[in-house]
Amino acid sequence: MNIVAVNGSPHGAKGATAILLAELVRSARAAGADVTTLELSDGTVGPCRACDTCHRVGTCPIKDDLARFRDPILAADAVVLASPNYLFSVSAQMKCFMDRCCGPLHMVALRGKYAAAVVSSGGEESGEVERYLLRFLRAFGASTVGSVGASAMELLDPARRPAARRAAAQLGADLVAAVAAKKSYPDQAAEQTAFAERMKAIVRFQKDRWTYEYQQWESRRWV
Ligand SMILES: Cc1cc2nc3c(=O)[nH]c(=O)nc-3n(C[C@H](O)[C@H](O)[C@H](O)COP(=O)(O)O)c2cc1C
């Protein structure tokens, strides 16, 4: 079982987000999964330029490190996205990565895979960002197993840290169990179907311009 985690903190492995993510990773490994953690801070993934090349021909013309992060998540059984809370959303680094996955997102390329989200915040307000990441992952086609959030105050306080770490460890175990059991999440089906239908309608509408995506949908007999 291959799980890939992408951490969008500019502090990388030394940050608060990484403390929480590391606990999930440790627990998933203990449950038998192969887990790779990729730090966006180890490379450069710049902003999407909205050139539509990914929709038209299936590749991104920007010469940076996108493929180093995107391709492993597309090949994984499960994906974990981790980010600090930056003004009620994800870090700019994570947002660039998410935007640059727009081509595969149109193809709901994480269909059949599982996902989870990890967020750290300065205060006590990670829920909004957790929900945002989970929504993105479901739009991408994945079934979301859950999320975990904690404040840097919790993570840096020896008295409070164990509870946050326990929650992250539980999520790691739940993620592995979901992949192993091919667990279904009927409560997510309506949202996932509605998003995929919307993508299908957009790709159909753009079929003369977005020829790559139209052919992809058609070859899967989804059009
Ligand atoms: C630009 C910026 C914006 C932030 N915005 C928020 C915020 O809106 N709410 C919050 O609780 N913490 C906010 N923080 C604090 C970080 O979320 C917090 O320190 C986090 O644990 C950092 O994780 P890291 O060490 O992995 O980067 C912000 C930090 C920065 C640098």
PDB file of C-alpha atoms and ligand atoms in Angstrom:
ATOM      1  CA  MET A   1       0.000   0.000   0.000  1.00  0.00           C
ATOM      2  CA  ASN A   2       1.489   3.283  -1.140  1.00  0.00           C
ATOM      3  CA  ILE A   3       0.578   6.509   0.673  1.00  0.00           C
ATOM      4  CA  VAL A   4       1.968   9.896  -0.388  1.00  0.00           C
ATOM      5  CA  ALA A   5       1.816  12.931   1.901  1.00  0.00           C
ATOM      6  CA  VAL A   6       2.476  16.451   0.605  1.00  0.00           C
ATOM      7  CA  ASN A   7       3.310  19.121   3.176  1.00  0.00           C
ATOM      8  CA  GLY A   8       2.733  22.718   2.071  1.00  0.00           C
ATOM      9  CA  SER A   9       4.446  24.438   4.996  1.00  0.00           C
ATOM     10  CA  PRO A  10       7.379  26.685   4.104  1.00  0.00           C
ATOM     11  CA  HIS A  11       8.910  25.433   7.378  1.00  0.00           C
ATOM     12  CA  GLY A  12       8.989  21.959   5.834  1.00  0.00           C
ATOM     13  CA  ALA A  13       9.945  19.102   8.139  1.00  0.00           C
ATOM     14  CA  LYS A  14      10.884  21.564  10.911  1.00  0.00           C
ATOM     15  CA  GLY A  15       7.425  23.140  11.239  1.00  0.00           C
ATOM     16  CA  ALA A  16       4.394  22.561  13.443  1.00  0.00           C
ATOM     17  CA  THR A  17       2.408  20.984  10.593  1.00  0.00           C
ATOM     18  CA  ALA A  18       5.186  18.425  10.183  1.00  0.00           C
ATOM     19  CA  ILE A  19       4.894  17.383  13.865  1.00  0.00           C
ATOM     20  CA  LEU A  20       1.272  16.416  13.307  1.00  0.00           C
ATOM     21  CA  LEU A  21       1.884  14.878   9.891  1.00  0.00           C
ATOM     22  CA  ALA A  22       4.822  12.815  11.212  1.00  0.00           C
ATOM     23  CA  GLU A  23       2.523  11.180  13.760  1.00  0.00           C
ATOM     24  CA  LEU A  24       0.040  10.188  11.042  1.00  0.00           C
ATOM     25  CA  VAL A  25       2.912   8.854   8.914  1.00  0.00           C
ATOM     26  CA  ARG A  26       4.421   6.878  11.816  1.00  0.00           C
ATOM     27  CA  SER A  27       1.074   5.263  12.558  1.00  0.00           C
ATOM     28  CA  ALA A  28       0.345   4.450   8.883  1.00  0.00           C
ATOM     29  CA  ARG A  29       3.773   2.816   8.563  1.00  0.00           C
ATOM     30  CA  ALA A  30       3.153   0.814  11.739  1.00  0.00           C
ATOM     31  CA  ALA A  31      -0.076  -0.411  10.120  1.00  0.00           C
ATOM     32  CA  GLY A  32       1.922  -1.682   7.125  1.00  0.00           C
ATOM     33  CA  ALA A  33       1.806   1.129   4.552  1.00  0.00           C
ATOM     34  CA  ASP A  34       4.709   2.478   2.522  1.00  0.00           C
ATOM     35  CA  VAL A  35       4.566   6.228   3.149  1.00  0.00           C
ATOM     36  CA  THR A  36       6.481   8.949   1.315  1.00  0.00           C
ATOM     37  CA  THR A  37       6.421  12.522   2.623  1.00  0.00           C
ATOM     38  CA  LEU A  38       7.107  15.236   0.071  1.00  0.00           C
ATOM     39  CA  GLU A  39       7.905  18.765   1.267  1.00  0.00           C
ATOM     40  CA  LEU A  40       6.782  21.461  -1.163  1.00  0.00           C
ATOM     41  CA  SER A  41       9.512  23.610   0.407  1.00  0.00           C
ATOM     42  CA  ASP A  42      12.101  21.276  -1.187  1.00  0.00           C
ATOM     43  CA  GLY A  43      11.119  22.485  -4.664  1.00  0.00           C
ATOM     44  CA  THR A  44       9.312  25.196  -6.566  1.00  0.00           C
ATOM     45  CA  VAL A  45       5.710  24.914  -7.735  1.00  0.00           C
ATOM     46  CA  GLY A  46       4.681  28.292  -9.095  1.00  0.00           C
ATOM     47  CA  PRO A  47       1.192  29.679  -9.700  1.00  0.00           C
ATOM     48  CA  CYS A  48      -1.070  28.440 -12.503  1.00  0.00           C
ATOM     49  CA  ARG A  49      -1.045  30.828 -15.487  1.00  0.00           C
ATOM     50  CA  ALA A  50      -4.468  29.709 -16.764  1.00  0.00           C
ATOM     51  CA  CYS A  51      -3.031  29.001 -20.221  1.00  0.00           C
ATOM     52  CA  ASP A  52      -5.315  25.915 -20.520  1.00  0.00           C
ATOM     53  CA  THR A  53      -2.484  23.832 -22.019  1.00  0.00           C
ATOM     54  CA  CYS A  54      -3.180  21.016 -19.536  1.00  0.00           C
ATOM     55  CA  HIS A  55      -6.796  20.935 -20.709  1.00  0.00           C
ATOM     56  CA  ARG A  56      -5.838  21.149 -24.398  1.00  0.00           C
ATOM     57  CA  VAL A  57      -2.838  18.775 -24.554  1.00  0.00           C
ATOM     58  CA  GLY A  58      -2.488  17.176 -21.122  1.00  0.00           C
ATOM     59  CA  THR A  59       0.813  18.722 -20.061  1.00  0.00           C
ATOM     60  CA  CYS A  60       1.857  21.840 -18.150  1.00  0.00           C
ATOM     61  CA  PRO A  61       4.331  24.125 -19.966  1.00  0.00           C
ATOM     62  CA  ILE A  62       5.702  25.720 -16.760  1.00  0.00           C
ATOM     63  CA  LYS A  63       9.233  24.490 -16.145  1.00  0.00           C
ATOM     64  CA  ASP A  64       9.360  23.822 -12.414  1.00  0.00           C
ATOM     65  CA  ASP A  65       9.016  20.952  -9.937  1.00  0.00           C
ATOM     66  CA  LEU A  66       5.270  20.234 -10.292  1.00  0.00           C
ATOM     67  CA  ALA A  67       5.749  16.683 -11.614  1.00  0.00           C
ATOM     68  CA  ARG A  68       7.876  15.728  -8.575  1.00  0.00           C
ATOM     69  CA  PHE A  69       4.833  16.284  -6.365  1.00  0.00           C
ATOM     70  CA  ARG A  70       1.870  15.684  -8.704  1.00  0.00           C
ATOM     71  CA  ASP A  71       2.914  12.380 -10.267  1.00  0.00           C
ATOM     72  CA  PRO A  72       3.442  10.526  -6.945  1.00  0.00           C
ATOM     73  CA  ILE A  73      -0.039  11.473  -5.683  1.00  0.00           C
ATOM     74  CA  LEU A  74      -1.597  10.280  -8.948  1.00  0.00           C
ATOM     75  CA  ALA A  75       0.153   6.904  -8.496  1.00  0.00           C
ATOM     76  CA  ALA A  76      -0.631   6.487  -4.775  1.00  0.00           C
ATOM     77  CA  ASP A  77      -3.353   4.410  -3.102  1.00  0.00           C
ATOM     78  CA  ALA A  78      -3.933   7.241  -0.634  1.00  0.00           C
ATOM     79  CA  VAL A  79      -2.988  10.910  -0.420  1.00  0.00           C
ATOM     80  CA  VAL A  80      -2.476  13.192   2.572  1.00  0.00           C
ATOM     81  CA  LEU A  81      -2.382  16.951   2.104  1.00  0.00           C
ATOM     82  CA  ALA A  82      -0.922  18.966   4.990  1.00  0.00           C
ATOM     83  CA  SER A  83      -0.824  22.733   5.365  1.00  0.00           C
ATOM     84  CA  PRO A  84      -0.572  25.473   7.951  1.00  0.00           C
ATOM     85  CA  ASN A  85      -3.585  27.758   8.244  1.00  0.00           C
ATOM     86  CA  TYR A  86      -2.741  30.984   6.413  1.00  0.00           C
ATOM     87  CA  LEU A  87      -5.587  33.472   6.804  1.00  0.00           C
ATOM     88  CA  PHE A  88      -8.400  30.886   6.893  1.00  0.00           C
ATOM     89  CA  SER A  89      -6.967  28.935   3.958  1.00  0.00           C
ATOM     90  CA  VAL A  90      -3.936  26.898   2.943  1.00  0.00           C
ATOM     91  CA  SER A  91      -0.411  28.236   2.432  1.00  0.00           C
ATOM     92  CA  ALA A  92       0.296  29.884  -0.914  1.00  0.00           C
ATOM     93  CA  GLN A  93       2.650  27.006  -1.677  1.00  0.00           C
ATOM     94  CA  MET A  94      -0.142  24.464  -1.196  1.00  0.00           C
ATOM     95  CA  LYS A  95      -2.623  26.586  -3.161  1.00  0.00           C
ATOM     96  CA  CYS A  96      -0.208  26.774  -6.112  1.00  0.00           C
ATOM     97  CA  PHE A  97       0.117  22.993  -6.010  1.00  0.00           C
ATOM     98  CA  MET A  98      -3.661  22.520  -5.861  1.00  0.00           C
ATOM     99  CA  ASP A  99      -4.273  24.942  -8.744  1.00  0.00           C
ATOM    100  CA  ARG A 100      -1.591  23.253 -10.848  1.00  0.00           C
ATOM    101  CA  CYS A 101      -3.415  19.919 -10.364  1.00  0.00           C
ATOM    102  CA  CYS A 102      -6.412  21.402 -12.195  1.00  0.00           C
ATOM    103  CA  GLY A 103      -5.900  19.185 -15.291  1.00  0.00           C
ATOM    104  CA  PRO A 104      -6.014  15.857 -13.410  1.00  0.00           C
ATOM    105  CA  LEU A 105      -8.768  17.307 -11.201  1.00  0.00           C
ATOM    106  CA  HIS A 106     -10.929  17.750 -14.327  1.00  0.00           C
ATOM    107  CA  MET A 107     -10.384  14.033 -14.891  1.00  0.00           C
ATOM    108  CA  VAL A 108     -11.271  13.264 -11.218  1.00  0.00           C
ATOM    109  CA  ALA A 109      -7.960  11.400 -11.264  1.00  0.00           C
ATOM    110  CA  LEU A 110      -8.006  10.381  -7.584  1.00  0.00           C
ATOM    111  CA  ARG A 111     -11.175   8.320  -8.166  1.00  0.00           C
ATOM    112  CA  GLY A 112     -10.937   5.051  -6.226  1.00  0.00           C
ATOM    113  CA  LYS A 113      -8.255   6.419  -3.901  1.00  0.00           C
ATOM    114  CA  TYR A 114      -8.440   7.567  -0.289  1.00  0.00           C
ATOM    115  CA  ALA A 115      -7.326  10.804   1.302  1.00  0.00           C
ATOM    116  CA  ALA A 116      -6.870  12.743   4.518  1.00  0.00           C
ATOM    117  CA  ALA A 117      -5.907  16.272   5.546  1.00  0.00           C
ATOM    118  CA  VAL A 118      -3.624  17.684   8.246  1.00  0.00           C
ATOM    119  CA  VAL A 119      -3.679  21.330   9.340  1.00  0.00           C
ATOM    120  CA  SER A 120      -1.848  23.327  11.980  1.00  0.00           C
ATOM    121  CA  SER A 121      -2.825  26.822  13.025  1.00  0.00           C
ATOM    122  CA  GLY A 122      -1.551  29.587  15.254  1.00  0.00           C
ATOM    123  CA  GLY A 123      -4.808  29.703  17.232  1.00  0.00           C
ATOM    124  CA  GLU A 124      -7.528  27.113  17.513  1.00  0.00           C
ATOM    125  CA  GLU A 125      -9.029  27.474  14.090  1.00  0.00           C
ATOM    126  CA  SER A 126      -7.994  24.731  11.720  1.00  0.00           C
ATOM    127  CA  GLY A 127     -11.490  23.353  10.923  1.00  0.00           C
ATOM    128  CA  GLU A 128     -12.224  25.667   8.008  1.00  0.00           C
ATOM    129  CA  VAL A 129      -8.926  24.760   6.329  1.00  0.00           C
ATOM    130  CA  GLU A 130      -9.409  21.044   7.011  1.00  0.00           C
ATOM    131  CA  ARG A 131     -12.848  21.200   5.343  1.00  0.00           C
ATOM    132  CA  TYR A 132     -11.394  23.091   2.372  1.00  0.00           C
ATOM    133  CA  LEU A 133      -8.669  20.483   1.801  1.00  0.00           C
ATOM    134  CA  LEU A 134     -11.152  17.623   2.169  1.00  0.00           C
ATOM    135  CA  ARG A 135     -13.525  19.232  -0.312  1.00  0.00           C
ATOM    136  CA  PHE A 136     -10.679  19.625  -2.810  1.00  0.00           C
ATOM    137  CA  LEU A 137      -9.679  15.968  -2.345  1.00  0.00           C
ATOM    138  CA  ARG A 138     -13.264  14.766  -2.901  1.00  0.00           C
ATOM    139  CA  ALA A 139     -13.549  16.959  -6.017  1.00  0.00           C
ATOM    140  CA  PHE A 140     -10.350  15.262  -7.190  1.00  0.00           C
ATOM    141  CA  GLY A 141     -12.288  11.989  -6.824  1.00  0.00           C
ATOM    142  CA  ALA A 142     -10.865  10.600  -3.567  1.00  0.00           C
ATOM    143  CA  SER A 143     -12.892   9.305  -0.651  1.00  0.00           C
ATOM    144  CA  THR A 144     -11.902  11.300   2.399  1.00  0.00           C
ATOM    145  CA  VAL A 145     -11.267   9.327   5.553  1.00  0.00           C
ATOM    146  CA  GLY A 146     -10.892  12.342   7.829  1.00  0.00           C
ATOM    147  CA  SER A 147      -8.744  15.208   8.938  1.00  0.00           C
ATOM    148  CA  VAL A 148      -6.806  16.349  11.952  1.00  0.00           C
ATOM    149  CA  GLY A 149      -6.003  19.841  13.117  1.00  0.00           C
ATOM    150  CA  ALA A 150      -4.076  21.299  16.017  1.00  0.00           C
ATOM    151  CA  SER A 151      -2.682  24.639  17.036  1.00  0.00           C
ATOM    152  CA  ALA A 152       1.027  25.314  17.327  1.00  0.00           C
ATOM    153  CA  MET A 153       0.277  26.046  21.008  1.00  0.00           C
ATOM    154  CA  GLU A 154      -0.993  22.501  21.468  1.00  0.00           C
ATOM    155  CA  LEU A 155       1.837  20.983  19.465  1.00  0.00           C
ATOM    156  CA  LEU A 156       4.540  22.889  21.330  1.00  0.00           C
ATOM    157  CA  ASP A 157       3.049  22.349  24.832  1.00  0.00           C
ATOM    158  CA  PRO A 158       4.221  19.017  26.275  1.00  0.00           C
ATOM    159  CA  ALA A 159       1.005  18.781  28.324  1.00  0.00           C
ATOM    160  CA  ARG A 160      -1.321  19.210  25.342  1.00  0.00           C
ATOM    161  CA  ARG A 161       0.739  17.643  22.556  1.00  0.00           C
ATOM    162  CA  PRO A 162      -0.206  13.981  23.245  1.00  0.00           C
ATOM    163  CA  ALA A 163      -3.920  14.527  22.449  1.00  0.00           C
ATOM    164  CA  ALA A 164      -3.127  16.117  19.078  1.00  0.00           C
ATOM    165  CA  ARG A 165      -0.647  13.391  18.277  1.00  0.00           C
ATOM    166  CA  ARG A 166      -3.126  10.663  19.264  1.00  0.00           C
ATOM    167  CA  ALA A 167      -5.690  12.099  16.858  1.00  0.00           C
ATOM    168  CA  ALA A 168      -3.119  12.150  14.036  1.00  0.00           C
ATOM    169  CA  ALA A 169      -2.047   8.569  14.813  1.00  0.00           C
ATOM    170  CA  GLN A 170      -5.683   7.432  14.761  1.00  0.00           C
ATOM    171  CA  LEU A 171      -6.201   9.093  11.368  1.00  0.00           C
ATOM    172  CA  GLY A 172      -3.103   7.308   9.990  1.00  0.00           C
ATOM    173  CA  ALA A 173      -4.486   3.958  11.164  1.00  0.00           C
ATOM    174  CA  ASP A 174      -7.965   4.772   9.799  1.00  0.00           C
ATOM    175  CA  LEU A 175      -6.506   5.689   6.410  1.00  0.00           C
ATOM    176  CA  VAL A 176      -4.638   2.387   6.097  1.00  0.00           C
ATOM    177  CA  ALA A 177      -7.729   0.457   7.224  1.00  0.00           C
ATOM    178  CA  ALA A 178      -9.904   2.253   4.652  1.00  0.00           C
ATOM    179  CA  VAL A 179      -7.518   1.422   1.791  1.00  0.00           C
ATOM    180  CA  ALA A 180      -7.149  -2.196   2.925  1.00  0.00           C
ATOM    181  CA  ALA A 181     -10.924  -2.704   3.212  1.00  0.00           C
ATOM    182  CA  LYS A 182     -11.732  -0.612   0.081  1.00  0.00           C
ATOM    183  CA  LYS A 183     -14.150   1.140   2.404  1.00  0.00           C
ATOM    184  CA  SER A 184     -17.054   2.957   0.788  1.00  0.00           C
ATOM    185  CA  TYR A 185     -18.368   6.319   1.953  1.00  0.00           C
ATOM    186  CA  PRO A 186     -21.988   6.547   0.693  1.00  0.00           C
ATOM    187  CA  ASP A 187     -22.394   9.963   2.337  1.00  0.00           C
ATOM    188  CA  GLN A 188     -19.736  11.373  -0.046  1.00  0.00           C
ATOM    189  CA  ALA A 189     -21.192   9.895  -3.234  1.00  0.00           C
ATOM    190  CA  ALA A 190     -23.670  12.678  -4.069  1.00  0.00           C
ATOM    191  CA  GLU A 191     -21.047  15.415  -3.764  1.00  0.00           C
ATOM    192  CA  GLN A 192     -18.505  13.446  -5.822  1.00  0.00           C
ATOM    193  CA  THR A 193     -21.029  12.605  -8.545  1.00  0.00           C
ATOM    194  CA  ALA A 194     -22.231  16.210  -8.757  1.00  0.00           C
ATOM    195  CA  PHE A 195     -18.670  17.479  -9.147  1.00  0.00           C
ATOM    196  CA  ALA A 196     -17.786  14.869 -11.795  1.00  0.00           C
ATOM    197  CA  GLU A 197     -20.987  15.711 -13.716  1.00  0.00           C
ATOM    198  CA  ARG A 198     -20.026  19.375 -13.600  1.00  0.00           C
ATOM    199  CA  MET A 199     -16.550  18.581 -14.955  1.00  0.00           C
ATOM    200  CA  LYS A 200     -18.078  16.444 -17.690  1.00  0.00           C
ATOM    201  CA  ALA A 201     -20.417  19.281 -18.692  1.00  0.00           C
ATOM    202  CA  ILE A 202     -17.559  21.818 -18.793  1.00  0.00           C
ATOM    203  CA  VAL A 203     -15.291  19.524 -20.819  1.00  0.00           C
ATOM    204  CA  ARG A 204     -18.128  18.795 -23.258  1.00  0.00           C
ATOM    205  CA  PHE A 205     -18.826  22.523 -23.601  1.00  0.00           C
ATOM    206  CA  GLN A 206     -15.116  23.146 -24.332  1.00  0.00           C
ATOM    207  CA  LYS A 207     -14.646  20.063 -26.497  1.00  0.00           C
ATOM    208  CA  ASP A 208     -13.247  21.935 -29.523  1.00  0.00           C
ATOM    209  CA  ARG A 209     -10.598  23.642 -27.379  1.00  0.00           C
ATOM    210  CA  TRP A 210      -9.913  21.149 -24.572  1.00  0.00           C
ATOM    211  CA  THR A 211      -9.345  18.269 -26.973  1.00  0.00           C
ATOM    212  CA  TYR A 212      -7.099  16.280 -24.623  1.00  0.00           C
ATOM    213  CA  GLU A 213      -9.613  16.262 -21.800  1.00  0.00           C
ATOM    214  CA  TYR A 214     -12.530  15.571 -24.127  1.00  0.00           C
ATOM    215  CA  GLN A 215     -10.721  12.559 -25.598  1.00  0.00           C
ATOM    216  CA  GLN A 216      -9.866  11.328 -22.096  1.00  0.00           C
ATOM    217  CA  TRP A 217     -13.478  11.498 -20.944  1.00  0.00           C
ATOM    218  CA  GLU A 218     -14.686   9.951 -24.210  1.00  0.00           C
ATOM    219  CA  SER A 219     -12.210   7.062 -24.028  1.00  0.00           C
ATOM    220  CA  ARG A 220     -13.494   6.264 -20.532  1.00  0.00           C
ATOM    221  CA  ARG A 221     -17.035   6.256 -21.948  1.00  0.00           C
ATOM    222  CA  TRP A 222     -17.984   8.968 -19.489  1.00  0.00           C
ATOM    223  CA  VAL A 223     -19.045  11.522 -22.118  1.00  0.00           C
TER     224      VAL A 223
HETATM  225  C1  LIG B   1       1.116  34.375   6.541  1.00  0.00           C
HETATM  226  C2  LIG B   1       0.585  33.649   7.749  1.00  0.00           C
HETATM  227  C3  LIG B   1      -0.758  33.638   7.992  1.00  0.00           C
HETATM  228  C4  LIG B   1      -1.296  32.974   9.098  1.00  0.00           C
HETATM  229  N1  LIG B   1      -2.637  33.008   9.307  1.00  0.00           N
HETATM  230  C5  LIG B   1      -3.164  32.348  10.387  1.00  0.00           C
HETATM  231  C6  LIG B   1      -4.566  32.377  10.635  1.00  0.00           C
HETATM  232  O1  LIG B   1      -5.343  32.973   9.909  1.00  0.00           O
HETATM  233  N2  LIG B   1      -5.043  31.688  11.712  1.00  0.00           N
HETATM  234  C7  LIG B   1      -4.214  30.988  12.556  1.00  0.00           C
HETATM  235  O2  LIG B   1      -4.689  30.374  13.500  1.00  0.00           O
HETATM  236  N3  LIG B   1      -2.863  30.967  12.342  1.00  0.00           N
HETATM  237  C8  LIG B   1      -2.321  31.608  11.281  1.00  0.00           C
HETATM  238  N4  LIG B   1      -0.964  31.588  11.055  1.00  0.00           N
HETATM  239  C9  LIG B   1      -0.100  30.781  11.959  1.00  0.00           C
HETATM  240  C10 LIG B   1       0.234  29.410  11.375  1.00  0.00           C
HETATM  241  O3  LIG B   1      -0.918  28.756  10.887  1.00  0.00           O
HETATM  242  C11 LIG B   1       0.855  28.515  12.454  1.00  0.00           C
HETATM  243  O4  LIG B   1       1.975  29.127  13.030  1.00  0.00           O
HETATM  244  C12 LIG B   1       1.210  27.149  11.915  1.00  0.00           C
HETATM  245  O5  LIG B   1       1.289  26.243  12.991  1.00  0.00           O
HETATM  246  C13 LIG B   1       2.535  27.150  11.154  1.00  0.00           C
HETATM  247  O6  LIG B   1       2.827  25.840  10.739  1.00  0.00           O
HETATM  248  P1  LIG B   1       4.250  25.471  10.138  1.00  0.00           P
HETATM  249  O7  LIG B   1       5.269  25.673  11.230  1.00  0.00           O
HETATM  250  O8  LIG B   1       4.138  24.066   9.707  1.00  0.00           O
HETATM  251  O9  LIG B   1       4.499  26.391   8.978  1.00  0.00           O
HETATM  252  C14 LIG B   1      -0.421  32.266   9.975  1.00  0.00           C
HETATM  253  C15 LIG B   1       0.965  32.285   9.719  1.00  0.00           C
HETATM  254  C16 LIG B   1       1.469  32.970   8.620  1.00  0.00           C
HETATM  255  C17 LIG B   1       2.957  32.952   8.355  1.00  0.00           C
END
